[in-house]
Amino acid sequence: MVNLTAVYSREISGRVLTLAPSGWTYNDTFVLYDWETESLWYHLQGEAGLTCISGQYKDRELPEFTSFQIRWNAWKTQKPHTKFLKF
């Protein structure tokens, strides 16, 4: 089990991207794909966000937000009015 969490902005140049797994990995890390521009995004070592490695925004970055992991029952105790979407 891997305990990794990363949350990135999806907005670049006033545009909101829809990110999804590309189906590829590099160095055991997912390469993401955005539906709007068909660009590929990857977290490069030493960078603070996702870098576009191929496509319209090549070499541009989506910043990473501060995040943390917490178990659902602990979160629900701390934030009892939280709502979530269940598929």
mmCIF file of C-alpha atoms in Angstrom:
data_model
loop_
_atom_site.group_PDB
_atom_site.id
_atom_site.type_symbol
_atom_site.label_atom_id
_atom_site.label_comp_id
_atom_site.label_asym_id
_atom_site.label_seq_id
_atom_site.Cartn_x
_atom_site.Cartn_y
_atom_site.Cartn_z
ATOM 1 C CA MET A 1 0.000 0.000 0.000
ATOM 2 C CA VAL A 2 1.265 3.439 -0.916
ATOM 3 C CA ASN A 3 0.274 6.402 1.238
ATOM 4 C CA LEU A 4 0.669 9.268 -1.204
ATOM 5 C CA THR A 5 -1.575 12.252 -1.598
ATOM 6 C CA ALA A 6 -1.267 15.034 -4.131
ATOM 7 C CA VAL A 7 -3.815 17.682 -5.062
ATOM 8 C CA TYR A 8 -3.189 19.916 -8.053
ATOM 9 C CA SER A 9 -4.917 22.922 -9.547
ATOM 10 C CA ARG A 10 -6.731 22.141 -12.802
ATOM 11 C CA GLU A 11 -6.767 25.751 -13.974
ATOM 12 C CA ILE A 12 -4.299 27.189 -16.446
ATOM 13 C CA SER A 13 -4.604 30.432 -18.401
ATOM 14 C CA GLY A 14 -8.227 30.828 -17.228
ATOM 15 C CA ARG A 15 -9.159 27.361 -18.477
ATOM 16 C CA VAL A 16 -10.233 24.436 -16.275
ATOM 17 C CA LEU A 17 -8.837 21.087 -17.368
ATOM 18 C CA THR A 18 -10.340 17.641 -16.841
ATOM 19 C CA LEU A 19 -7.482 15.399 -15.709
ATOM 20 C CA ALA A 20 -7.579 11.619 -15.910
ATOM 21 C CA PRO A 21 -5.064 8.756 -15.825
ATOM 22 C CA SER A 22 -3.457 8.331 -19.241
ATOM 23 C CA GLY A 23 -2.907 4.613 -18.709
ATOM 24 C CA TRP A 24 0.858 5.149 -18.622
ATOM 25 C CA THR A 25 3.271 5.304 -15.706
ATOM 26 C CA TYR A 26 6.829 6.528 -15.474
ATOM 27 C CA ASN A 27 9.057 5.656 -12.501
ATOM 28 C CA ASP A 28 5.978 4.064 -10.855
ATOM 29 C CA THR A 29 4.041 7.345 -11.051
ATOM 30 C CA PHE A 30 0.896 7.972 -13.078
ATOM 31 C CA VAL A 31 1.100 10.148 -16.148
ATOM 32 C CA LEU A 32 -2.093 12.214 -16.346
ATOM 33 C CA TYR A 33 -3.969 13.319 -19.461
ATOM 34 C CA ASP A 34 -6.260 16.285 -19.926
ATOM 35 C CA TRP A 35 -9.328 15.864 -22.118
ATOM 36 C CA GLU A 36 -9.432 19.461 -23.332
ATOM 37 C CA THR A 37 -5.979 19.640 -24.987
ATOM 38 C CA GLU A 38 -4.917 15.967 -25.008
ATOM 39 C CA SER A 39 -1.767 16.993 -23.135
ATOM 40 C CA LEU A 40 0.224 14.724 -20.820
ATOM 41 C CA TRP A 41 1.084 15.841 -17.265
ATOM 42 C CA TYR A 42 3.658 14.427 -14.858
ATOM 43 C CA HIS A 43 5.117 15.365 -11.477
ATOM 44 C CA LEU A 44 8.791 15.966 -12.268
ATOM 45 C CA GLN A 45 11.297 15.391 -9.453
ATOM 46 C CA GLY A 46 12.020 18.653 -7.623
ATOM 47 C CA GLU A 47 9.073 20.540 -9.115
ATOM 48 C CA ALA A 48 6.197 21.938 -7.034
ATOM 49 C CA GLY A 49 3.376 20.826 -9.311
ATOM 50 C CA LEU A 50 2.395 18.899 -12.413
ATOM 51 C CA THR A 51 4.417 19.734 -15.506
ATOM 52 C CA CYS A 52 3.002 19.409 -18.995
ATOM 53 C CA ILE A 53 5.403 17.039 -20.756
ATOM 54 C CA SER A 54 3.594 16.900 -24.099
ATOM 55 C CA GLY A 55 0.927 19.061 -25.707
ATOM 56 C CA GLN A 56 -0.409 22.601 -25.838
ATOM 57 C CA TYR A 57 0.912 23.640 -22.417
ATOM 58 C CA LYS A 58 4.332 21.914 -22.715
ATOM 59 C CA ASP A 59 6.693 23.020 -19.940
ATOM 60 C CA ARG A 60 3.892 24.880 -18.100
ATOM 61 C CA GLU A 61 2.953 23.818 -14.570
ATOM 62 C CA LEU A 62 -0.223 23.198 -12.582
ATOM 63 C CA PRO A 63 0.542 24.141 -8.956
ATOM 64 C CA GLU A 64 0.176 21.644 -6.124
ATOM 65 C CA PHE A 65 -2.125 22.443 -3.192
ATOM 66 C CA THR A 66 -1.278 21.567 0.397
ATOM 67 C CA SER A 67 -3.070 18.367 1.381
ATOM 68 C CA PHE A 68 -3.054 15.667 4.026
ATOM 69 C CA GLN A 69 -4.492 12.221 4.620
ATOM 70 C CA ILE A 70 -7.119 11.481 7.246
ATOM 71 C CA ARG A 71 -9.446 8.567 7.815
ATOM 72 C CA TRP A 72 -13.084 9.219 6.893
ATOM 73 C CA ASN A 73 -14.416 8.574 10.416
ATOM 74 C CA ALA A 74 -11.938 11.090 11.890
ATOM 75 C CA TRP A 75 -12.829 13.662 9.212
ATOM 76 C CA LYS A 76 -16.568 13.155 9.776
ATOM 77 C CA THR A 77 -16.081 13.657 13.522
ATOM 78 C CA GLN A 78 -14.181 16.917 12.931
ATOM 79 C CA LYS A 79 -16.382 18.131 10.058
ATOM 80 C CA PRO A 80 -19.850 16.623 10.654
ATOM 81 C CA HIS A 81 -21.582 18.750 8.001
ATOM 82 C CA THR A 82 -19.365 17.478 5.172
ATOM 83 C CA LYS A 83 -21.187 16.358 2.033
ATOM 84 C CA PHE A 84 -19.774 13.990 -0.568
ATOM 85 C CA LEU A 85 -20.693 12.544 -3.926
ATOM 86 C CA LYS A 86 -21.143 8.782 -4.129
ATOM 87 C CA PHE A 87 -21.191 7.092 -7.533
#
